[in-house]
Structure formats: C-alpha cells, structure tokens
Amino acid sequence: MHRRTLLRGSLALALGLPAMTAAESEPWDVVVLGAGLAGISAAVSAREAGAERVLILEKTAVAGGHALLAPGTIASARPEVPNDVMRMAREIVERGGADADPALALSLSAGSIAARRRLESLGVDWIPQAHWAVGAASPRTLTPRTAMGGYEFVQLLSAEAVRHGIGTLFGMRATGLRREKSGRLTVEARPVTPEEVLTAELAPARRNDRVMHFEARAVVIATGGWGANRRMRRRYAPDISDSVATTADPQGLFGDPATGDGIRIGEDFGADLTGMPHVQLIPYAGGRTTDVAGGEIWIDDSAARFVSEGESFAVVRQAMEERGIDHFWALSDASTLKNAGIGSKLASGLVHECKTLEEAAVRAKLPIEALRRTVARWNDSVKQGRDADTGRPLLHARPIAVPPFYIGRETLLVHFTSGGLRVDARTEVLDRRGRPIDGLFAAGEVMGGIHGRDRLSGNAITAALVFGDIAGREAADCALRRR
Ligand SMILES: Cc1cc2nc3c(=O)[nH]c(=O)nc-3n(C[C@H](O)[C@H](O)[C@H](O)COP(=O)(O)OP(=O)(O)OC[C@H]3O[C@@H](n4cnc5c(N)ncnc54)[C@H](O)[C@@H]3O)c2cc1C
C-alpha cells in the first residue's frame, strides 16, 4: 500500500509511523517481514546505510520472535586467537556437511566479531570467560550477564530502531509478493486476529478482510524458521513425529510463530530452497540446567552415560535413537553456572533439588549403586581432564560433588530449522536457476545454506545479527540505486 492510504488508517496513526511528511505516493525504501533479531537488525542497518523509509511488518503483537525466549548465548570468533575466523568457519562446515555453504560460513564467522561488538556498544555485558557450550565445537560461547539475554538484545535493538524512526506494524501478517511493472516489489499482507497469528496455514482472505499492499524498492524476508509447521515437517523431515513439541512452546501453551511463512512466500515467488531436511532437535526444556558442556552428566534409566555431553546435537539424537530411549536424566551439583530457567524448572517440578545422590536416585527411580559408580567414574575423568567413557578432553567439566544435586528428565524437542531460502553472499534470494531475485533479500533462520545438517550452539543469534546486517545494508543499497 502506498503511504497515503496507510497513513489514513487508524492502525498507522495508533502506531505513530515516522516520516509522515514524505511524498504521499512514495513507496517504501525497504520493507522487512518479521521483527525478530534478524528483521530488526536488517531494518536498523538499512537505515544506517542510507535507506530513508524503512518499515517492519510483524504478525504477532510483540517484537523479538524466538530471541525473546533465548538465554542469548552467542558464538563469536575470538579476536585474540590467531586464525579463529577461519577456524570458526571450518567448524561450521565440518558440522554442517555438504549443505553448509563455505562462503556463508565465512561471512558468519567474520561478521561474528562485529555482531558481538554491536551488542556491547548497545550495553550488553558478558560473563568474562567464553565457555564450551553444549552443542558447540570449541570454547567460543559468550553468555550475557542478564538472565534473559535474548530479551535484552531485542529491547536494545528495538530501541535503536525507534531512534532511527523505523515503524513496525504489529498484527500484520505478510502473505505474498508481486513484481510491479516499475520493477519494485509489493508485499501483500493482512491484519490478523489473535487466533490466526500462529496457524500454520493462513485461511484465504475473506471478502471483508483488509488485504494491504506495501510497495517497496527492496524487501527483506526475516520471518524465522518453520519448526512449528507440522505440514512442512511431515514433508521435509517425516521422521519427526507430529507429537514432538518445539522448544519455543514445550507444553503447547502459547503457540510458536515459526510457521514458515517466509519460505512459502519466497517459494511462491520462484525462490529456491536449500537444506530442508535438516531440522535440529535438542534437549532443552526439561531437566537440563546448564549450558556448559561437562557442567552436568546425562544418564539413562540404568544410570549409565550414553554420549559425551560435549557432542553435537545430531550425535546426541543418534545416540538416543541407537539406545532406543526417548528421554534421559540430567544430573549436576551446586557448583555449575545454572541457566536462567532453573527457578521455573524447580518450581514446576521439571528439576528436583536433592540433598544427596541417594535422594536424586529415588526422585528419578535410578539404581543407586549404578549411579554412584557413574558419578565416581565421571569425577575421576574430570580430575584426569579426559572422559574415560569417550576419550574426549574435558575442558570446563565439573565433578559432581557439592550438594545440593539437581536432577531432571530431559527429552528432545524441535529447536531450529537449518533449511530455508537459498541466498547468495549478499543475502539476495536465488531463484531455482540460481539467479538472484532482484530486490529480494533474506536473513536469519528463514535462510538456508549456513548450518547444514547440524548447527553449532550460539550460531543462530549470531547468524540473525550478521545476516540481518548484511541484508539491511544490501537492501538499502538496492533501494538507493532504484531511487
Ligand atoms: C527457546 C529458544 C532458545 C534459544 N536460545 C538461543 C541462544 O541462546 N543462542 C542462539 O544462538 N540461538 C538461540 N535460539 C535460536 C534463535 O533464538 C533463533 O534462531 C533466532 O532468534 C532467529 O531469529 P530470526 O529473526 O531469524 O527469527 P525469529 O526470531 O523466529 O523471528 C521471526 C519473526 O517474524 C515474524 N513472522 C513470521 N511470519 C511472519 C509473517 N508472515 N509476517 C510478518 N511477520 C512474521 C515472527 O512472528 C517473528 O517475530 C533459541 C531458540 C529458542 C526457541
């Protein structure tokens, strides 16, 4: 929709959209779909790169997407470690396999330092020492000091967006794209009811629905992943049962906005997809209490460890499948750095605080002698600096010795979708013949090609920030050329 019509709408007035004196029929420079970290980052970078009129469309009532729920651990190349940018890129490709594009992996690792500094410049403070996180490949994970780091990132970047005069239309779900004769793109969108926001399939527009059109010189799709879309899961990852919930909504209480809209919008517009079978399942919302690999041990119902806690999430999943188990127990003591969610996990009974190992065994119905043996062997491994069960070095591992002990049942949930829109190094979306779709960019979890079959811990938020920044700057550049 052109500015004239938009500004007449009570919605726009209620939201106080900026730059109201601009020429009435002027299209937007950049329209961003989705106000997650990738979308907000793209919008801010587009403004910083010279785009004047930037608008975000967000289908829910709040900005932030999945980052609102995230502890905000991020992976970053370490400036003080020689060649660490290359090493981080290599780790991404080694974990990701053939569907991890080395050029995108290098963009991610090279951009990770600037992304981290951007957060620092906005006021984010980290716990001093980088650690080896569960699901990571080396000790490069930074944890914010605040309990809900992802929420903090959203607040800080949103404030930046407001300072730049960027408007966000909430409750506005993008549904399609079309190309104008002028070459510009028009985004079709609909104000949605609360019930419609989280449905995987948006019902066709009814007669009285207000379908709105936003014409733009460049568009950035930043609508996040598709882990909550059961129909897409059945198509691309049929081995995952419909009953498996997502980490964004483990109990099915709130709904998860990761419905894959941007994938469908892109596909309908001729975009190619890449890496679609790669859906990451992780242990997260149950008994786990710490993100530090080796800060807790994972044991089955016979109190035996079955995998290295420092392994990749794909290996953890495989180990569980091989053992034929659908859950395990996470056990730690009082000495490890606990995640922010520990309070609510204790309150809801997901995690039990126990004075003794015997009490932990009773809580989890584990054989006590086997548990004692497993803990003793683990503590000995920690002392030796090498895991006696797997042969792996133990860098930040802790013995399980200081009461109280914490134990809780953990399962795998859908966490992240690696597959998505295929893009080039400028994040311009590619069509099925590998040609860039002029003026259409993608950033964040909606884009495929970075992480491949197994994403490393902390790389999702870093990717949202890094590729949001690239997409925003490229979209601004495209818009300025089109003026
Ligand atoms: C519980 C949890 C914890 C996590 N913790 C971490 C962590 O600590 N570190 C890490 O690196 N990663 C973490 N992740 C992953 C990380 O948060 C996400 O991958 C990342 O935030 C994705 O950002 P995004 O902007 O691409 O997508 P999203 O955050 O999903 O944002 C997309 C936005 O687009 C909106 N949208 C969708 N469709 C439309 C449409 N049609 N029209 C308009 N708007 C639309 C959505 O409502 C949403 O606001 C976590 C994820 C979860 C679920």
Coordinates of C-alpha atoms and ligand atoms in Angstrom, one line a residue:
M1 CA 0.0 0.0 0.0
H2 CA 1.2 3.5 -0.7
R3 CA 2.0 5.8 2.2
R4 CA -1.1 7.9 1.5
T5 CA -3.6 5.1 2.2
L6 CA -1.5 3.7 5.0
L7 CA -1.4 6.9 6.9
R8 CA -5.1 7.3 6.7
G9 CA -5.5 4.0 8.5
S10 CA -6.1 4.2 12.3
L11 CA -3.6 1.4 12.7
A12 CA -0.8 3.5 11.3
L13 CA -1.8 6.5 13.4
A14 CA -2.0 4.4 16.5
L15 CA 1.5 3.2 15.9
G16 CA 2.9 6.6 15.2
L17 CA 4.7 5.7 12.0
P18 CA 7.5 8.0 11.2
A19 CA 8.3 10.4 8.3
M20 CA 4.8 11.3 7.7
T21 CA 5.6 14.3 5.6
A22 CA 7.2 12.3 2.8
A23 CA 5.6 12.4 -0.7
E24 CA 2.4 10.6 -0.4
S25 CA 2.7 8.2 -3.3
E26 CA 6.3 7.3 -2.5
P27 CA 7.0 3.6 -2.0
W28 CA 9.0 2.4 1.0
D29 CA 12.7 2.0 0.5
V30 CA 12.9 -1.2 2.5
V31 CA 10.1 -3.4 3.9
V32 CA 11.2 -6.1 6.3
L33 CA 9.0 -9.1 7.0
G34 CA 9.3 -10.1 10.7
A35 CA 10.5 -8.3 13.8
G36 CA 12.8 -11.0 15.1
L37 CA 16.5 -10.2 15.7
A38 CA 17.3 -10.7 12.0
G39 CA 14.5 -8.3 10.9
I40 CA 15.2 -5.6 13.5
S41 CA 18.9 -5.8 12.7
A42 CA 18.2 -5.6 8.9
A43 CA 15.9 -2.6 9.4
V44 CA 18.5 -0.7 11.6
S45 CA 21.3 -1.5 9.2
A46 CA 19.2 -0.4 6.2
R47 CA 18.7 3.0 7.9
E48 CA 22.3 3.3 8.8
A49 CA 23.2 2.6 5.1
G50 CA 21.0 5.4 3.9
A51 CA 17.5 4.0 3.3
E52 CA 15.1 6.6 4.5
R53 CA 11.8 4.9 4.8
V54 CA 12.0 1.5 6.4
L55 CA 9.0 -0.4 7.6
I56 CA 8.8 -3.7 9.5
L57 CA 5.7 -5.9 9.3
E58 CA 5.3 -8.2 12.3
K59 CA 2.4 -10.7 12.6
T60 CA 2.4 -11.0 16.4
A61 CA 1.8 -8.3 18.9
V62 CA 5.5 -8.1 20.0
A63 CA 8.9 -7.7 18.5
G64 CA 11.6 -10.3 19.2
G65 CA 10.5 -13.7 17.9
H66 CA 12.4 -16.6 19.3
A67 CA 15.1 -14.4 20.8
L68 CA 12.6 -13.4 23.5
L69 CA 12.9 -16.9 24.9
A70 CA 16.6 -17.3 24.4
P71 CA 19.3 -17.1 27.1
G72 CA 21.3 -15.3 24.5
T73 CA 24.4 -17.3 24.4
I74 CA 26.3 -16.4 21.2
A75 CA 29.2 -17.9 19.3
S76 CA 31.9 -15.5 18.2
A77 CA 35.3 -15.7 16.6
R78 CA 37.9 -14.8 19.2
P79 CA 39.9 -11.8 18.1
E80 CA 42.7 -12.8 20.4
V81 CA 43.1 -16.3 18.9
P82 CA 45.1 -16.4 15.7
N83 CA 43.1 -17.5 12.6
D84 CA 40.0 -18.0 14.7
V85 CA 37.7 -16.6 12.0
M86 CA 38.8 -19.3 9.6
R87 CA 38.6 -21.9 12.4
M88 CA 35.1 -21.0 13.2
A89 CA 34.1 -21.2 9.6
R90 CA 35.7 -24.6 9.3
E91 CA 33.8 -25.8 12.3
I92 CA 30.5 -24.7 10.8
V93 CA 31.3 -26.5 7.5
E94 CA 32.6 -29.7 9.3
R95 CA 29.4 -29.9 11.4
G96 CA 27.1 -28.8 8.6
G97 CA 28.4 -31.1 5.8
A98 CA 27.5 -30.6 2.2
D99 CA 24.6 -28.3 2.9
A100 CA 26.7 -25.7 4.7
D101 CA 28.0 -23.2 2.2
P102 CA 31.6 -22.3 3.0
A103 CA 31.1 -18.7 1.8
L104 CA 28.2 -18.1 4.1
A105 CA 30.0 -19.9 7.0
L106 CA 32.9 -17.5 6.5
S107 CA 30.6 -14.5 6.4
L108 CA 29.1 -15.7 9.6
S109 CA 32.4 -16.2 11.4
A110 CA 33.9 -12.9 10.0
G111 CA 30.8 -11.0 11.0
S112 CA 30.5 -12.5 14.4
I113 CA 33.1 -10.2 15.9
A114 CA 31.2 -7.1 14.7
A115 CA 27.9 -8.6 15.9
R116 CA 29.3 -9.1 19.3
R117 CA 30.7 -5.6 19.4
R118 CA 27.4 -4.2 18.2
L119 CA 25.7 -5.7 21.2
E120 CA 28.4 -4.5 23.5
S121 CA 28.1 -0.9 22.1
L122 CA 24.4 -1.1 23.0
G123 CA 25.2 -2.1 26.6
V124 CA 25.4 -5.9 26.6
D125 CA 27.8 -7.2 29.2
W126 CA 29.2 -10.8 29.1
I127 CA 30.2 -13.2 31.8
P128 CA 34.0 -12.9 31.4
Q129 CA 35.2 -16.3 30.2
A130 CA 34.0 -17.8 26.9
H131 CA 33.0 -21.4 27.5
W132 CA 32.5 -24.7 25.6
A133 CA 28.7 -24.8 25.3
V134 CA 26.6 -27.9 24.9
G135 CA 26.4 -28.4 21.1
A136 CA 29.5 -26.3 20.3
A137 CA 32.8 -27.3 18.8
S138 CA 35.2 -25.1 20.8
P139 CA 35.2 -22.7 23.7
R140 CA 33.8 -19.6 21.9
T141 CA 30.4 -19.2 23.5
L142 CA 29.6 -15.9 25.3
T143 CA 26.8 -15.7 27.9
P144 CA 25.2 -12.3 28.8
R145 CA 25.2 -11.4 32.4
T146 CA 21.5 -10.7 32.4
A147 CA 19.2 -13.7 32.9
M148 CA 17.3 -13.4 29.7
G149 CA 19.9 -12.2 27.2
G150 CA 17.9 -12.7 24.1
Y151 CA 15.1 -10.5 25.6
E152 CA 17.8 -7.8 26.4
F153 CA 19.1 -7.9 22.8
V154 CA 15.6 -7.4 21.5
Q155 CA 15.0 -4.4 23.8
L156 CA 18.3 -2.8 22.9
L157 CA 18.0 -3.2 19.1
S158 CA 14.3 -2.2 19.2
A159 CA 15.2 1.0 20.9
E160 CA 17.8 1.5 18.2
A161 CA 15.1 1.0 15.6
V162 CA 12.8 3.5 17.2
R163 CA 15.7 6.0 17.4
H164 CA 16.2 5.6 13.7
G165 CA 12.5 6.3 13.1
I166 CA 11.7 2.8 11.9
G167 CA 8.0 1.9 12.2
T168 CA 6.6 -1.5 12.9
L169 CA 3.1 -2.6 12.1
F170 CA 2.2 -5.3 14.6
G171 CA -0.5 -7.8 13.9
M172 CA 0.3 -7.6 10.2
R173 CA 1.0 -11.0 8.6
A174 CA 2.8 -10.9 5.2
T175 CA 1.2 -13.3 2.8
G176 CA 2.7 -12.8 -0.6
L177 CA 4.9 -10.8 -3.0
R178 CA 4.4 -9.5 -6.5
R179 CA 6.6 -7.6 -9.0
E180 CA 5.4 -4.2 -10.3
K181 CA 6.0 -3.0 -13.9
S182 CA 8.4 -0.5 -12.3
G183 CA 10.5 -3.4 -11.1
R184 CA 9.6 -2.7 -7.5
L185 CA 8.2 -5.3 -5.2
T186 CA 4.8 -5.2 -3.5
V187 CA 4.3 -7.1 -0.2
E188 CA 0.7 -8.3 0.3
A189 CA -0.2 -8.5 4.0
R190 CA -3.3 -8.9 6.2
P191 CA -4.0 -7.7 9.7
V192 CA -4.6 -11.0 11.6
T193 CA -6.8 -11.9 14.5
P194 CA -5.0 -13.4 17.6
E195 CA -6.3 -16.9 16.5
E196 CA -4.8 -16.5 13.1
V197 CA -1.4 -15.4 14.1
L198 CA 0.0 -18.8 14.9
T199 CA -1.9 -21.0 12.5
A200 CA 0.5 -22.7 10.0
E201 CA -1.9 -22.1 7.1
L202 CA -3.5 -18.7 6.8
A203 CA -7.0 -19.0 5.5
P204 CA -7.7 -17.3 2.2
A205 CA -8.7 -13.7 2.5
R206 CA -12.4 -13.3 3.1
R207 CA -14.4 -10.6 1.4
N208 CA -14.3 -8.1 4.2
D209 CA -10.6 -8.7 5.1
R210 CA -8.4 -5.8 4.7
V211 CA -5.7 -7.0 2.4
M212 CA -3.0 -4.4 2.4
H213 CA -0.2 -3.7 -0.1
F214 CA 3.2 -2.3 0.7
E215 CA 5.3 -1.3 -2.3
A216 CA 9.0 -1.3 -1.8
R217 CA 12.3 -0.8 -3.6
A218 CA 13.7 -3.8 -1.6
V219 CA 12.2 -6.4 0.7
V220 CA 14.0 -8.4 3.4
I221 CA 12.3 -11.7 4.4
A222 CA 13.1 -12.3 8.1
T223 CA 10.2 -14.4 9.2
G224 CA 12.2 -17.1 11.1
G225 CA 12.1 -20.9 10.8
W226 CA 9.3 -23.4 10.4
G227 CA 9.7 -25.8 13.3
A228 CA 6.1 -25.3 14.4
N229 CA 4.6 -26.1 10.9
R230 CA 3.6 -29.7 11.1
R231 CA 2.7 -29.9 7.5
M232 CA 6.2 -28.8 6.5
R233 CA 7.7 -31.2 9.0
R234 CA 5.8 -34.1 7.5
R235 CA 7.0 -33.1 4.1
Y236 CA 10.7 -32.4 4.8
A237 CA 11.5 -34.3 8.0
P238 CA 8.9 -37.1 8.2
D239 CA 10.9 -39.0 10.8
I240 CA 9.9 -36.4 13.4
S241 CA 6.5 -37.2 14.9
D242 CA 3.8 -34.6 15.0
S243 CA 3.7 -35.0 18.7
V244 CA 7.2 -33.6 19.2
A245 CA 6.8 -30.0 20.5
T246 CA 9.1 -27.1 19.9
T247 CA 11.5 -25.5 22.4
A248 CA 9.6 -22.2 21.9
D249 CA 6.5 -23.8 23.3
P250 CA 7.3 -27.1 25.0
Q251 CA 3.9 -27.5 26.7
G252 CA 1.9 -26.3 23.7
L253 CA 0.6 -23.4 25.8
F254 CA 1.5 -20.2 23.9
G255 CA 2.0 -21.1 20.3
D256 CA 5.2 -20.7 18.3
P257 CA 5.4 -18.2 15.5
A258 CA 7.8 -20.3 13.5
T259 CA 5.3 -21.3 10.9
G260 CA 7.5 -21.0 7.8
D261 CA 5.6 -18.1 6.1
G262 CA 8.7 -16.7 4.5
I263 CA 9.6 -20.0 2.9
R264 CA 6.1 -20.2 1.3
I265 CA 6.1 -16.6 0.3
G266 CA 9.6 -17.0 -1.3
E267 CA 8.7 -20.3 -2.9
D268 CA 5.5 -18.8 -4.5
F269 CA 7.7 -16.1 -5.9
G270 CA 10.2 -18.5 -7.5
A271 CA 12.8 -18.8 -4.8
D272 CA 14.9 -21.9 -4.4
L273 CA 15.2 -23.7 -1.1
T274 CA 18.2 -25.5 0.4
G275 CA 18.9 -27.9 3.2
M276 CA 15.2 -28.5 4.1
P277 CA 15.6 -32.0 5.7
H278 CA 17.8 -30.5 8.4
V279 CA 15.7 -29.9 11.5
Q280 CA 17.6 -29.7 14.8
L281 CA 16.2 -31.4 17.8
I282 CA 17.8 -30.6 21.1
P283 CA 17.5 -31.4 24.8
Y284 CA 16.5 -28.0 26.3
A285 CA 13.2 -27.6 28.1
G286 CA 13.4 -30.4 30.6
G287 CA 15.9 -31.4 33.2
R288 CA 19.0 -29.6 31.8
T289 CA 20.2 -26.8 34.0
T290 CA 23.4 -25.5 32.5
D291 CA 24.8 -24.7 29.1
V292 CA 28.4 -25.5 29.9
A293 CA 29.4 -28.9 28.3
G294 CA 30.6 -31.1 31.2
G295 CA 28.7 -29.0 33.7
E296 CA 26.3 -31.9 34.1
I297 CA 26.1 -35.6 33.1
W298 CA 23.4 -37.2 31.0
I299 CA 22.3 -40.7 32.1
D300 CA 19.7 -43.2 31.0
D301 CA 17.3 -45.1 33.3
S302 CA 20.1 -47.5 34.3
A303 CA 22.2 -44.5 35.5
A304 CA 24.7 -45.1 32.6
R305 CA 26.1 -42.3 30.4
F306 CA 25.3 -42.9 26.8
V307 CA 27.1 -40.0 24.9
S308 CA 29.6 -37.2 25.6
E309 CA 27.7 -34.2 26.8
G310 CA 30.1 -32.1 24.6
E311 CA 28.9 -33.8 21.4
S312 CA 26.9 -32.2 18.7
F313 CA 23.1 -32.3 18.9
A314 CA 22.9 -34.6 15.9
V315 CA 25.2 -37.1 17.6
V316 CA 23.2 -36.9 20.9
R317 CA 20.0 -37.6 18.9
Q318 CA 21.6 -40.5 17.1
A319 CA 23.0 -41.9 20.4
M320 CA 19.5 -41.8 21.9
E321 CA 18.0 -43.5 18.8
E322 CA 20.6 -46.2 18.9
R323 CA 19.9 -46.9 22.6
G324 CA 16.2 -46.8 22.0
I325 CA 15.5 -44.1 24.6
D326 CA 13.2 -41.1 24.3
H327 CA 14.5 -39.4 27.5
F328 CA 17.5 -39.1 29.8
W329 CA 18.3 -37.6 33.1
A330 CA 20.5 -34.6 33.5
L331 CA 22.4 -34.5 36.8
S332 CA 24.6 -31.7 38.2
D333 CA 25.7 -30.3 41.5
A334 CA 25.7 -26.9 43.1
S335 CA 29.0 -25.8 41.6
T336 CA 28.0 -25.1 38.0
L337 CA 26.7 -22.0 36.3
K338 CA 23.0 -22.6 36.1
N339 CA 20.8 -21.3 33.3
A340 CA 18.2 -18.6 33.9
G341 CA 15.3 -21.1 33.7
I342 CA 16.4 -23.0 36.7
G343 CA 14.0 -21.2 39.0
S344 CA 10.9 -22.1 37.0
K345 CA 12.1 -25.6 36.3
L346 CA 12.4 -26.2 40.1
A347 CA 9.1 -24.6 40.8
S348 CA 7.3 -26.7 38.1
G349 CA 9.0 -29.9 39.3
L350 CA 10.9 -30.5 36.0
V351 CA 14.1 -30.4 38.1
H352 CA 14.5 -31.6 41.6
E353 CA 16.9 -30.2 44.2
C354 CA 18.3 -33.1 46.3
K355 CA 20.5 -33.1 49.4
T356 CA 22.2 -36.4 48.5
L357 CA 22.8 -38.6 45.4
E358 CA 20.6 -41.2 47.1
E359 CA 17.7 -38.7 47.1
A360 CA 18.4 -37.9 43.4
A361 CA 18.3 -41.7 42.6
V362 CA 14.9 -42.0 44.4
R363 CA 13.5 -39.0 42.5
A364 CA 14.5 -40.4 39.1
K365 CA 13.9 -44.1 40.1
L366 CA 17.6 -44.8 39.2
P367 CA 19.6 -47.8 40.7
I368 CA 21.7 -46.1 43.4
E369 CA 24.8 -48.3 43.2
A370 CA 25.0 -47.8 39.4
L371 CA 24.5 -44.0 39.9
R372 CA 27.3 -43.9 42.5
R373 CA 29.6 -45.8 40.1
T374 CA 28.8 -43.5 37.2
V375 CA 29.4 -40.3 39.3
A376 CA 32.7 -41.7 40.7
R377 CA 33.9 -42.5 37.2
W378 CA 32.9 -39.1 35.9
N379 CA 34.6 -37.3 38.8
D380 CA 37.8 -39.3 38.1
S381 CA 37.6 -38.3 34.4
V382 CA 37.3 -34.6 35.4
K383 CA 40.4 -35.0 37.6
Q384 CA 42.3 -36.6 34.7
G385 CA 41.0 -34.0 32.2
R386 CA 39.8 -36.7 29.9
D387 CA 36.5 -38.5 29.6
A388 CA 37.2 -42.2 30.4
D389 CA 34.0 -43.2 28.6
T390 CA 34.5 -41.4 25.3
G391 CA 38.2 -40.4 25.3
R392 CA 37.3 -36.7 24.8
P393 CA 39.2 -34.0 26.6
L394 CA 37.2 -32.3 29.4
L395 CA 37.8 -28.6 29.3
H396 CA 35.3 -26.9 31.6
A397 CA 33.9 -30.1 33.2
R398 CA 33.0 -30.1 36.9
P399 CA 32.9 -33.0 39.3
I400 CA 29.5 -33.8 40.8
A401 CA 30.3 -33.5 44.4
V402 CA 28.9 -30.3 46.0
P403 CA 25.3 -30.7 47.4
P404 CA 22.6 -29.9 46.6
F405 CA 22.3 -32.0 43.5
Y406 CA 20.0 -31.3 40.6
I407 CA 18.2 -34.0 38.6
G408 CA 15.5 -33.8 35.9
R409 CA 14.1 -35.7 33.0
E410 CA 15.0 -34.4 29.6
T411 CA 13.7 -35.1 26.1
L412 CA 14.4 -33.8 22.5
L413 CA 12.3 -31.0 21.1
V414 CA 12.3 -29.3 17.7
H415 CA 14.5 -26.3 18.1
F416 CA 15.8 -24.9 14.8
T417 CA 15.3 -25.4 11.1
S418 CA 18.5 -25.1 9.1
G419 CA 16.8 -25.3 5.7
G420 CA 15.3 -22.3 4.0
L421 CA 15.6 -19.8 1.2
R422 CA 18.8 -20.1 -0.8
V423 CA 20.7 -16.9 -0.9
D424 CA 24.0 -15.6 -2.3
A425 CA 26.8 -13.9 -0.3
R426 CA 24.8 -10.6 -0.4
T427 CA 21.8 -12.5 1.0
E428 CA 19.9 -11.9 -2.2
V429 CA 17.4 -14.7 -2.6
L430 CA 18.2 -17.0 -5.5
D431 CA 15.6 -18.5 -7.9
R432 CA 15.5 -22.1 -9.0
R433 CA 18.0 -21.5 -11.7
G434 CA 20.5 -19.9 -9.3
R435 CA 19.8 -16.3 -10.3
P436 CA 19.3 -13.5 -7.8
I437 CA 15.7 -12.3 -7.5
D438 CA 16.2 -8.6 -7.9
G439 CA 15.5 -6.6 -4.7
L440 CA 14.6 -9.6 -2.5
F441 CA 16.8 -10.5 0.4
A442 CA 16.5 -12.9 3.3
A443 CA 18.1 -13.1 6.7
G444 CA 18.1 -15.2 9.9
E445 CA 16.5 -18.6 10.4
V446 CA 14.4 -18.3 7.2
M447 CA 17.6 -18.5 5.1
G448 CA 19.1 -21.9 4.4
G449 CA 22.7 -22.8 3.5
I450 CA 24.6 -21.8 6.6
H451 CA 24.4 -24.5 9.2
G452 CA 23.5 -27.6 7.1
R453 CA 22.8 -30.9 8.9
D454 CA 23.9 -29.7 12.3
R455 CA 24.0 -26.2 13.7
L456 CA 26.6 -25.3 16.3
S457 CA 25.4 -23.8 19.5
G458 CA 25.1 -20.0 19.7
N459 CA 25.4 -19.6 15.9
A460 CA 21.7 -18.9 15.5
I461 CA 21.6 -15.5 17.2
T462 CA 24.9 -14.6 15.7
A463 CA 23.5 -15.5 12.2
A464 CA 20.4 -13.4 12.7
L465 CA 22.5 -10.4 13.6
V466 CA 25.2 -10.9 11.0
F467 CA 22.9 -11.7 8.0
G468 CA 20.3 -9.2 9.2
D469 CA 23.1 -6.6 9.0
I470 CA 24.2 -7.7 5.5
A471 CA 20.7 -7.9 4.2
G472 CA 19.8 -4.5 5.6
R473 CA 22.8 -2.8 4.0
E474 CA 22.3 -4.6 0.7
A475 CA 18.6 -3.8 0.6
A476 CA 19.4 -0.1 1.3
D477 CA 22.0 -0.1 -1.5
C478 CA 19.4 -1.6 -3.9
A479 CA 16.8 0.9 -2.8
L480 CA 19.2 3.9 -3.3
R481 CA 20.0 2.6 -6.8
R482 CA 16.3 2.4 -7.6
R483 CA 15.5 5.9 -6.5
Ligands
LIG1 C1 13.8 -21.3 23.5 C2 14.8 -20.9 22.5 C3 16.1 -20.6 23.0 C4 17.1 -20.2 22.1 N1 18.3 -19.8 22.6 C5 19.3 -19.5 21.7 C6 20.6 -19.0 22.2 O1 20.8 -18.8 23.4 N2 21.5 -18.7 21.3 C7 21.3 -18.8 19.9 O2 22.2 -18.6 19.2 N3 20.1 -19.2 19.5 C8 19.1 -19.5 20.3 N4 17.9 -19.9 19.8 C9 17.6 -19.7 18.4 C10 17.5 -18.3 18.0 O3 16.8 -17.6 19.0 C11 16.8 -18.1 16.6 O4 17.3 -18.9 15.7 C12 16.9 -16.6 16.2 O5 16.5 -15.7 17.2 C13 16.0 -16.4 14.9 O6 15.9 -15.1 14.6 P1 15.0 -14.6 13.4 O7 14.9 -13.2 13.5 O8 15.6 -15.2 12.1 O9 13.6 -15.4 13.5 P2 12.5 -15.3 14.7 O10 13.1 -15.0 16.0 O11 11.7 -16.5 14.5 O12 11.7 -14.0 14.2 C14 10.8 -14.1 13.1 C15 9.7 -13.0 13.3 O13 8.9 -13.0 12.1 C16 7.6 -13.0 12.5 N5 6.8 -13.5 11.4 C17 6.7 -14.8 10.9 N6 5.9 -14.9 9.8 C18 5.5 -13.6 9.6 C19 4.7 -13.0 8.5 N7 4.1 -13.8 7.6 N8 4.5 -11.7 8.5 C20 5.1 -10.9 9.5 N9 5.8 -11.4 10.5 C21 6.1 -12.7 10.5 C22 7.5 -13.8 13.7 O14 6.3 -13.6 14.5 C23 8.8 -13.4 14.5 O15 8.6 -12.3 15.3 C24 16.8 -20.2 20.7 C25 15.6 -20.5 20.2 C26 14.6 -20.9 21.1 C27 13.2 -21.3 20.6

